Coordinates of C-alpha atoms and ligand atoms in Angstrom, one line a residue:
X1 CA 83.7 -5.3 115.5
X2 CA 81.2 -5.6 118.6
X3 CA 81.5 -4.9 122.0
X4 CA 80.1 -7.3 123.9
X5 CA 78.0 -6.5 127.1
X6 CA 77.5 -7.5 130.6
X7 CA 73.8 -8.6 130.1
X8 CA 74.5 -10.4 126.6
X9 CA 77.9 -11.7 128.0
X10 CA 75.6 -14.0 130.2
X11 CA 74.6 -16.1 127.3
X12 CA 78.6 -16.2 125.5
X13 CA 79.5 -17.8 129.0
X14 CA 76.8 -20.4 128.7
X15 CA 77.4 -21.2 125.2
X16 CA 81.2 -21.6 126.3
X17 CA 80.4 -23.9 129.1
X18 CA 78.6 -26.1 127.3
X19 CA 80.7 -26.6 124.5
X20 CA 83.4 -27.4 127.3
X21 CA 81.4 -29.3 129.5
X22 CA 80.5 -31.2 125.8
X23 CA 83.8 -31.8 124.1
X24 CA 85.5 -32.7 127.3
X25 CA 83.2 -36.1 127.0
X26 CA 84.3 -36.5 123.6
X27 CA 88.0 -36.7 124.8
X28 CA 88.6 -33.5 123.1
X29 CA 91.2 -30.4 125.3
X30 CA 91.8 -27.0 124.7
X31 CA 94.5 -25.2 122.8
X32 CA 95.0 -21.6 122.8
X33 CA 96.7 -20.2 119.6
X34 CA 98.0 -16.4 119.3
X35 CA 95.4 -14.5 117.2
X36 CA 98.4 -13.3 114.7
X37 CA 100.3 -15.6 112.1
X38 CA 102.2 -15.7 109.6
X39 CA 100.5 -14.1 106.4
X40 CA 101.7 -17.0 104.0
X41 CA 99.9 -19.4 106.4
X42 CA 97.0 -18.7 105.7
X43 CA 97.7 -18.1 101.9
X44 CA 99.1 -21.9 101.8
X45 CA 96.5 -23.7 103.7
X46 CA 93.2 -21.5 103.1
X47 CA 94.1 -21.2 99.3
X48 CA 95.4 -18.0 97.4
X49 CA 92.1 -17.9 95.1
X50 CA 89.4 -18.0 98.3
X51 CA 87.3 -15.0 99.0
X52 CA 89.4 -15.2 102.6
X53 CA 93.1 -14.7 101.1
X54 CA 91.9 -12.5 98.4
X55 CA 90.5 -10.0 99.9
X56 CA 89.4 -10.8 103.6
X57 CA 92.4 -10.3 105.2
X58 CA 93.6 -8.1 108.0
X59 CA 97.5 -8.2 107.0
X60 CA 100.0 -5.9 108.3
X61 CA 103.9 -5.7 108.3
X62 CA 105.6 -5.5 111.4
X63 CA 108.8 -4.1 112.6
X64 CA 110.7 -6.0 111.2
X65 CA 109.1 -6.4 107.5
X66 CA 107.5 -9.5 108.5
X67 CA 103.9 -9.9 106.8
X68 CA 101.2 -10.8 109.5
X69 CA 98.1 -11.5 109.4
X70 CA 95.1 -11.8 112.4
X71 CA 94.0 -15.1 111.8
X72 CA 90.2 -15.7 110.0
X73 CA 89.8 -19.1 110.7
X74 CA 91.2 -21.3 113.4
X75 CA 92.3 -24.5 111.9
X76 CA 95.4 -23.3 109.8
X77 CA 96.9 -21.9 113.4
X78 CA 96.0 -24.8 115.1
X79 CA 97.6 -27.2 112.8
X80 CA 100.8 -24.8 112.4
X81 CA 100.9 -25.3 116.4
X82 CA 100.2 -28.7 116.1
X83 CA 103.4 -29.7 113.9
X84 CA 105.5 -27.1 115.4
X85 CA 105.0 -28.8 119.2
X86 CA 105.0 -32.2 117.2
X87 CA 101.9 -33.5 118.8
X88 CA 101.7 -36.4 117.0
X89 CA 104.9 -38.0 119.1
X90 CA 102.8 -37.5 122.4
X91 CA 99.2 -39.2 120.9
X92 CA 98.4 -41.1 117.2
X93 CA 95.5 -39.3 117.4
X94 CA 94.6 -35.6 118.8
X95 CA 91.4 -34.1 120.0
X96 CA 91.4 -30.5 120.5
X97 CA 89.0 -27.6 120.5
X98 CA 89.6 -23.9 120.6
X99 CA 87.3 -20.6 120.9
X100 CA 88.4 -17.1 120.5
X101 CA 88.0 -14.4 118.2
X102 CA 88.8 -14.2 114.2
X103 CA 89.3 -11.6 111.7
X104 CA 87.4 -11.1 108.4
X105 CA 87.3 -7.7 106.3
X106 CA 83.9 -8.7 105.4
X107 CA 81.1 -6.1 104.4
X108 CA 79.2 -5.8 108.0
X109 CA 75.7 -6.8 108.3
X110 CA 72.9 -8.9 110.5
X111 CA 75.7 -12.5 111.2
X112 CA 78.5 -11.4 109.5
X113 CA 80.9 -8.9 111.4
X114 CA 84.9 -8.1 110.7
X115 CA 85.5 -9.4 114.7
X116 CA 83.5 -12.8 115.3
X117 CA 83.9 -15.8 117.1
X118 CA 84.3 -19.1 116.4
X119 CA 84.1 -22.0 119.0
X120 CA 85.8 -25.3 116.6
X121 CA 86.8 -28.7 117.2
X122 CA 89.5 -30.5 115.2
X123 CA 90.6 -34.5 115.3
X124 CA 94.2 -35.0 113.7
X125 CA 95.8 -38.6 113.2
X126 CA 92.7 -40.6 112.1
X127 CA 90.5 -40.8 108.8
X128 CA 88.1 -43.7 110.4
X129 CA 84.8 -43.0 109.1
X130 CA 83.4 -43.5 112.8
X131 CA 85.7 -40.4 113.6
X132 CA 83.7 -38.0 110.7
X133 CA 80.8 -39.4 112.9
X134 CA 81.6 -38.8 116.2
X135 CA 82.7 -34.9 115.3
X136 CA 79.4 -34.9 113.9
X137 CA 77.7 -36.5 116.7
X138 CA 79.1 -34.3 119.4
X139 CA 78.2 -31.1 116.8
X140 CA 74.5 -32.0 117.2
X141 CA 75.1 -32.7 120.9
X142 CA 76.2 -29.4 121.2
X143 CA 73.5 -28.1 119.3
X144 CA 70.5 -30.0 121.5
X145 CA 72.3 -29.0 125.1
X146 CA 71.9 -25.4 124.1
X147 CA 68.7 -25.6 122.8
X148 CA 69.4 -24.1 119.4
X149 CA 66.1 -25.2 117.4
X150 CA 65.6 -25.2 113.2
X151 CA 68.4 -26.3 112.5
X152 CA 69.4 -28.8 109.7
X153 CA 72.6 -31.1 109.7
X154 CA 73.8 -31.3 105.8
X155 CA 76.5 -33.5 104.3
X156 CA 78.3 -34.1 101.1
X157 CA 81.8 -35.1 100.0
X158 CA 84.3 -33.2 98.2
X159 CA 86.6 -36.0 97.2
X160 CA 90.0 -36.7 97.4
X161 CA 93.0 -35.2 94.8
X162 CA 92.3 -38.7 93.1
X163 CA 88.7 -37.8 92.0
X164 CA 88.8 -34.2 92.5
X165 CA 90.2 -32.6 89.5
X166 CA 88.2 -34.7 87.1
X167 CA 85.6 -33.2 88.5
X168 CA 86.9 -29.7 88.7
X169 CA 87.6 -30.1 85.1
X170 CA 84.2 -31.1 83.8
X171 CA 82.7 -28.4 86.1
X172 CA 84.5 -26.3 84.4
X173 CA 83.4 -27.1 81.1
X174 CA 79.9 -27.1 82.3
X175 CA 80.5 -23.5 83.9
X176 CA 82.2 -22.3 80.5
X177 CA 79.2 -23.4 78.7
X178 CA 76.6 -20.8 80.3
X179 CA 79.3 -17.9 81.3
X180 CA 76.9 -14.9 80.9
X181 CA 74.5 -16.4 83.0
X182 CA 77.0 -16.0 86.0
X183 CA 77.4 -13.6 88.3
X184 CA 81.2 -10.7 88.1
X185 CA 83.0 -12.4 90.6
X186 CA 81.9 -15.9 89.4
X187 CA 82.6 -15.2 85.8
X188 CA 86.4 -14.3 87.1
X189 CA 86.5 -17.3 89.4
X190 CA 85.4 -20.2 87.5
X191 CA 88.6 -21.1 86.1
X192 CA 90.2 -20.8 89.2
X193 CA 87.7 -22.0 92.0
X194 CA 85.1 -23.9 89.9
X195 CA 83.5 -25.1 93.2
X196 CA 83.0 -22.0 94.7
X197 CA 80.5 -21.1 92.1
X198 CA 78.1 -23.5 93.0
X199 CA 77.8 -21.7 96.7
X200 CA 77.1 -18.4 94.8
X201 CA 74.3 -16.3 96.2
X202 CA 73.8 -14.7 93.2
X203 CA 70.2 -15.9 91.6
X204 CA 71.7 -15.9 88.0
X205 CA 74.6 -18.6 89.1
X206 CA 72.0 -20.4 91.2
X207 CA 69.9 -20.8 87.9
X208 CA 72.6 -21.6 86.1
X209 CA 73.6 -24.1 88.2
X210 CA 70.4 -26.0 89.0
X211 CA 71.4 -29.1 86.5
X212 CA 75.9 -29.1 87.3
X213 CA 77.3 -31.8 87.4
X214 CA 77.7 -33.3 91.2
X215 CA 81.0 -34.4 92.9
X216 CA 78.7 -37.3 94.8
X217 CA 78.4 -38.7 91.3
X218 CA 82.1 -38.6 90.5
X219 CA 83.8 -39.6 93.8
X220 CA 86.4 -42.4 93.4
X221 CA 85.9 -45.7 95.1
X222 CA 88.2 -44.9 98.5
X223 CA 85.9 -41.9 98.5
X224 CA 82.1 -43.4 97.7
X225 CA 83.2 -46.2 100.3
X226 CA 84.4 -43.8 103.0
X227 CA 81.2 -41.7 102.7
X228 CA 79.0 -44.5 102.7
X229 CA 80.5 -45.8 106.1
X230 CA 79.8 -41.9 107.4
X231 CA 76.0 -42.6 106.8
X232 CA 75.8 -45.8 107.8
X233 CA 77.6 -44.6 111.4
X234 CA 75.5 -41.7 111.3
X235 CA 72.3 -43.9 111.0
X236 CA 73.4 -46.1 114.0
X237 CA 73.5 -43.1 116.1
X238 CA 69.9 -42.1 115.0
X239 CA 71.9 -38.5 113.7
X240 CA 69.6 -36.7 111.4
X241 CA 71.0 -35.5 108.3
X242 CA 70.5 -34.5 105.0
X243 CA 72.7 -35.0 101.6
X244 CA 73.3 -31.6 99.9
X245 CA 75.2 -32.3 97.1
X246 CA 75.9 -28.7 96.1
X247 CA 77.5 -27.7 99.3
X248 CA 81.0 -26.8 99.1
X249 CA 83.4 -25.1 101.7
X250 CA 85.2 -21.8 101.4
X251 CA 88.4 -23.2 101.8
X252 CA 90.6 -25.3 99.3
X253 CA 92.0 -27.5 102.4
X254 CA 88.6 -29.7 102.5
X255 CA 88.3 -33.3 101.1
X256 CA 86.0 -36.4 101.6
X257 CA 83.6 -35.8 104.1
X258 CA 82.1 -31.4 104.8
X259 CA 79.3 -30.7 106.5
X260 CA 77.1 -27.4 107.1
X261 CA 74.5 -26.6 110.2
X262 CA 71.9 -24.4 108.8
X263 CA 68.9 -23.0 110.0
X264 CA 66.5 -21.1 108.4
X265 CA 66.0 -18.8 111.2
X266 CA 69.4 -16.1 109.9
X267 CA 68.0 -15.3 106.3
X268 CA 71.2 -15.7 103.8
X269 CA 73.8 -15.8 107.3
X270 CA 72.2 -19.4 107.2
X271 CA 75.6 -21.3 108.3
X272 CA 75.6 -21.7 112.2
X273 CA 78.6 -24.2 111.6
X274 CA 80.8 -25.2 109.3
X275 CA 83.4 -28.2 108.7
X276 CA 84.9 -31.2 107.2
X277 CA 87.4 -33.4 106.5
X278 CA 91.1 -31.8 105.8
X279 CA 93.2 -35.0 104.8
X280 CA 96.5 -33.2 103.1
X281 CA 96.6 -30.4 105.2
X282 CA 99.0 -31.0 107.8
X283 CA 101.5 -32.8 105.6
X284 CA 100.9 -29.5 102.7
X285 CA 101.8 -27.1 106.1
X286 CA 105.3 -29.1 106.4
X287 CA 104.2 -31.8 109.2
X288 CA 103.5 -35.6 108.5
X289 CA 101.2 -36.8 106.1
X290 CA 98.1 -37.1 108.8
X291 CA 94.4 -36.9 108.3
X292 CA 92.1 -34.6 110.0
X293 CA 88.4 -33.3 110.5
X294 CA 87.1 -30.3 112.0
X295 CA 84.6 -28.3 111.9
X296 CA 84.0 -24.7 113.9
X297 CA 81.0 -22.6 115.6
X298 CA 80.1 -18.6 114.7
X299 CA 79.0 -17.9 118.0
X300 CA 77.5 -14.2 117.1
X301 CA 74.9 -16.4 115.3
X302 CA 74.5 -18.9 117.7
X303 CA 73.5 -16.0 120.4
X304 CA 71.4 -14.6 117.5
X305 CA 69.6 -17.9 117.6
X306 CA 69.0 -17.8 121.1
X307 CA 66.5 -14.8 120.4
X308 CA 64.4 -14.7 123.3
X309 CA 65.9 -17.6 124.8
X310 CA 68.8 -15.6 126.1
X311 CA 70.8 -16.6 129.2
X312 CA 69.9 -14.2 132.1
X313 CA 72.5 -12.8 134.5
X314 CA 72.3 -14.4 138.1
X315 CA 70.0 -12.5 140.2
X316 CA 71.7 -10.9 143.0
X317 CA 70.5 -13.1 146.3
X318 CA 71.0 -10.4 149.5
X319 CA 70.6 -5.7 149.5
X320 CA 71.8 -4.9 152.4
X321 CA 70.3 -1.3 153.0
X322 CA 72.2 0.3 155.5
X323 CA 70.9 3.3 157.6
X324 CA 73.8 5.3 158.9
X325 CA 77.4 4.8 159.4
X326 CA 78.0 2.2 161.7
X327 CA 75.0 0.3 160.3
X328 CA 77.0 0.7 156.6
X329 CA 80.0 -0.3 158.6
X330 CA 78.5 -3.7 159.5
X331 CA 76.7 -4.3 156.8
X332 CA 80.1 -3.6 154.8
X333 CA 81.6 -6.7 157.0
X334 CA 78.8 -9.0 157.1
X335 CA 78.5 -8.1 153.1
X336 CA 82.5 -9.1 152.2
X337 CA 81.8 -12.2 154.5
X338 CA 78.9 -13.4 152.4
X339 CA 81.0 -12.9 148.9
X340 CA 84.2 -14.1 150.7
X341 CA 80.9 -17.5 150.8
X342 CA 80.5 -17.1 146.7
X343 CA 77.1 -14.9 148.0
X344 CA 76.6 -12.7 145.2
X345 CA 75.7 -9.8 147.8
X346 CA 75.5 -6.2 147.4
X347 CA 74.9 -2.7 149.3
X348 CA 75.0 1.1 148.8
X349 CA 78.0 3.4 149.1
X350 CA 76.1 6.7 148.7
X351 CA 74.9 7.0 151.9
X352 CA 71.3 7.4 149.8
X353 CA 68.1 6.7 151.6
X354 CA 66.3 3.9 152.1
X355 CA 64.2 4.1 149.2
X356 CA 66.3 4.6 146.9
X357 CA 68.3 2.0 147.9
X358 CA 64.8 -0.4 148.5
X359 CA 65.0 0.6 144.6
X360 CA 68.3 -0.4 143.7
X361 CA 67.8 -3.8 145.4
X362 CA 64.7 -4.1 143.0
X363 CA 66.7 -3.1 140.0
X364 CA 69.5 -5.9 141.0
X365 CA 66.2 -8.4 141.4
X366 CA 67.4 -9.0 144.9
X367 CA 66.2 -11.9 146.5
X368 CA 66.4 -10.6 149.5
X369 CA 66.8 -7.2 151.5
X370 CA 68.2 -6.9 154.6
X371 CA 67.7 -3.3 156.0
X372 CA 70.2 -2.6 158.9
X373 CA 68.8 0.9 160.2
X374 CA 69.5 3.0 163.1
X375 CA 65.9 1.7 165.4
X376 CA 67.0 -1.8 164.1
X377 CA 70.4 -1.5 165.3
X378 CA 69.7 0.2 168.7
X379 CA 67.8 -3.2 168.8
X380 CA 70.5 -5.0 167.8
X381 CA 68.0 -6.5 165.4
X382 CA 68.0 -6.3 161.5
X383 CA 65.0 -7.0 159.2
X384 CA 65.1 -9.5 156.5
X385 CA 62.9 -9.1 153.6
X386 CA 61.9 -11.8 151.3
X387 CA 61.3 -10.2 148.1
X388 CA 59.4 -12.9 146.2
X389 CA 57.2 -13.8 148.7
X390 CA 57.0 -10.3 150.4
X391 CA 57.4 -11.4 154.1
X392 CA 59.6 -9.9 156.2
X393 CA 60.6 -11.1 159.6
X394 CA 62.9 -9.3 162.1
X395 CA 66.1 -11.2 163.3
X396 CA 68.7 -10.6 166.1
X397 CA 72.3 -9.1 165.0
X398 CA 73.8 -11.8 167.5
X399 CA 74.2 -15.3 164.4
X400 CA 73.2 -12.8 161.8
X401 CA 75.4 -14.4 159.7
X402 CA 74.9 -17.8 160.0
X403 CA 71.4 -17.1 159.9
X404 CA 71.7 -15.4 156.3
X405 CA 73.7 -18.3 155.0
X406 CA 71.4 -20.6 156.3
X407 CA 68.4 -19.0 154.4
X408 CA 70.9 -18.2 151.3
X409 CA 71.7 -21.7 150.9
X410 CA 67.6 -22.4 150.3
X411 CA 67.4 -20.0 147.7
Ligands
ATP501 P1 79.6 -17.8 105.2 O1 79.2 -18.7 104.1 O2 78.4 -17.5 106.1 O3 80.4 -16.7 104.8 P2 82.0 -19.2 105.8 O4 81.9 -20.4 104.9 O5 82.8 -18.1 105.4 O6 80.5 -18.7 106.1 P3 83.5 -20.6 107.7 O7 84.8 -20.0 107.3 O8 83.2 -22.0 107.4 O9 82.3 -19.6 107.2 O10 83.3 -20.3 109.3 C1 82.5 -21.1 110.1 C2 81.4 -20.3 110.8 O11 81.9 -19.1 111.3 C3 80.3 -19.9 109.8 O12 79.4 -21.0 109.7 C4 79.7 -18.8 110.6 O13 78.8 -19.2 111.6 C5 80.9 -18.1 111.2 N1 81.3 -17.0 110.5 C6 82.1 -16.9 109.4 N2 82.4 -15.7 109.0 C7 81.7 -14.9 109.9 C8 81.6 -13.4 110.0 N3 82.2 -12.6 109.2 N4 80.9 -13.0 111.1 C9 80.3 -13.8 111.9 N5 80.3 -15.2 111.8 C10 81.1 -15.7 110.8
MG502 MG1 82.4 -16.2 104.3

């Protein structure tokens, strides 16, 4: 679990605002979910035989012998909220994003930590193919605004419960067939989560793998059609994409329509993003029998993406370097003005000496110094230094002020 610092905190902001700024033209608002659930939640929506629910869970009896659990993915809490505030009375269809932290008891590495982030999106009421587009669209909006490059929009279909478990069923046979080729964990799993294996990282299960059989060969007619209109809707908004037909999701809750952004830039932690289509979900947690699509963001690898791209901290725009204590005292005043203005202005409290405070001005990439000293002030003068261009001119005390925010607004 990371701390994260004022200097890298600059570029979480940015990434924040812009997904804001972003799904707000979509149509999409914020909810805010508590960061604790129910355990059985998660269990019924996530899907007891995930890697999540079977061993990624932070769960923990409370007081009162309840089993909670800090919630490792967003959409399960989201929906929960959604039926429970019966959001579907107020809107046939709902837009709403979230951001926040999730847990995971994951083995720590480069991407993948046990606290991360996730910035989603999820569209509840609606299975119009031009909805799977849109969510899609505004993902690769996001992705261009923050300019996030190498990455790679990839699609495929999961199916619906009419054409899923004949699938399932003849993966399965197909898995059976070459069981000592696959990995431990697969060779437990297949029976269980069949998918799952074809998103092992493990080479044998790869190799074994290359020829399986694919769901985009085996999806029923609602579902061919549906994914077909996707495409086309993709196509019309110039969307690049590719069809991997060997993605699957994580989660058992997906159907039709899931989607990956990679890049190649992460090494295995190659999923920036992640989502898809959730048809039986809400109705499966208790609510109406609604469709909905989501996907949502890691935003430790997004700011690992940003590399050398990262989002700077505002330089500071006025030092004042004070000489003595009445010169402090009015620089104090003329200082809380300025920031009562939204100046981001600073001084010294140390009483140190001008050079060391000329040095801390440096350090805070002042824009500009004004040094208030005792000559300056028995000449009820200060002198304003312009650090970029180096110039310095001195300037009466009497519209001080309104001479600083005059040259502060042309920064
Ligand atoms: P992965 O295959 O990388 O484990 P996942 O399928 O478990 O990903 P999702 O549950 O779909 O991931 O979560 C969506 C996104 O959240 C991922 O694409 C990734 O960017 C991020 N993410 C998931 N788990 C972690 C983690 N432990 N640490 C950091 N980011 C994570
Ligand atoms: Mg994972």
């Amino acid at each position: 679990m990371n701390d994260i610092l004022p200097g890298e905190v600059e570029t979480w902001q940015h990434l924040e605002e812009q997904a804001r700024r972003i799904f707000r033209a979509y149509g999409f608002a914020e909810i805010r979910v508590p960061v604790v659930e129910k355990t059985e939640l998660f269990c019924r929506s996530i899907g007891e035989t995930t890697d999540i629910v079977e061993k990624e869970m932070y769960t923990f009896s409370d007081k009162s012998g309840n089993s909670l659990t800090l919630r490792p993915e967003g959409t399960a809490p989201v929906m929960r909220s959604f039926i429970q505030n019966k959001l579907h009375n107020r809107d046939p269809i709902a837009k709403l994003y979230y951001m926040g932290p999730m847990f995971r008891y994951e083995r720590p590495q480069k991407g993948r930590y046990r606290q991360f982030h996730q910035i989603g999106a999820e569209v509840v009421g609606v299975d119009d193919p031009k909805i799977d587009a849109q969510v899609l669209a505004m993902l690769v909006h996001f992705f261009e605004e923050v300019a996030i490059p190498d990455v790679e929009l990839q699609i495929n279909s999961l199916g619906c419960p009419e054409c899923r478990p004949a699938f399932r069923n003849l993966l399965i046979d197909f898995l059976q067939e070459r069981l000592e080729s696959l990995c431990e964990d697969c060779q437990r799993r297949y029976r269980t989560n069949p998918l799952r294996v074809l998103d092992c990282k493990a080479k044998g299960c790869r190799e074994a793998t290359l020829d399986a059989p694919s769901m985009l060969d085996h999806l029923c007619g609602g579902c061919t059609g549906h994914f077909a209109q996707v495409r086309g809707h993709l196509d019309d908004l110039a969307i690049p994409y590719a069809v991997n037909p060997r993605m699957v999701r994580g989660l058992d809750y997906y159907t039709k329509t899931t989607f990956e952004v990679v890049t190649g830039s992460l090494g295995s932690q190659n999923a920036v993003a992640a989502g898809g289509r959730y048809d039986g979900l809400v109705r499966e947690l208790g609510g109406p029998p609604l469709s909905g699509i989501g996907f949502a963001m890691g935003v430790e690898r997004l700011v690992l993406m940003k590399g050398e791209a990262l989002v700077q901290p505002p330089r500071l725009e006025l030092f004042l370097a004070a000489i003595g204590d009445e010169a402090a005292r009015q620089a104090f005043i003329l200082m809380s003005s300025l920031q009562r203005r939204g100046h981001r202005a600073e001084m010294d409290y140390e009483g140190k000496s001008l050079k060391s405070q000329l040095r801390r001005a440096d350090k805070l990439r002042a824009c500009h110094v004004l040094i208030l000293g005792e000559d300056e002030i028995a000449r009820q003068a200060a002198l304003l230094k312009d650090m970029d261009a180096g110039t310095q001119e001195e300037i009466p005390l009497a519209g001080l002020e309104e001479l600083l925010l005059e040259r502060l607004r042309r920064l």
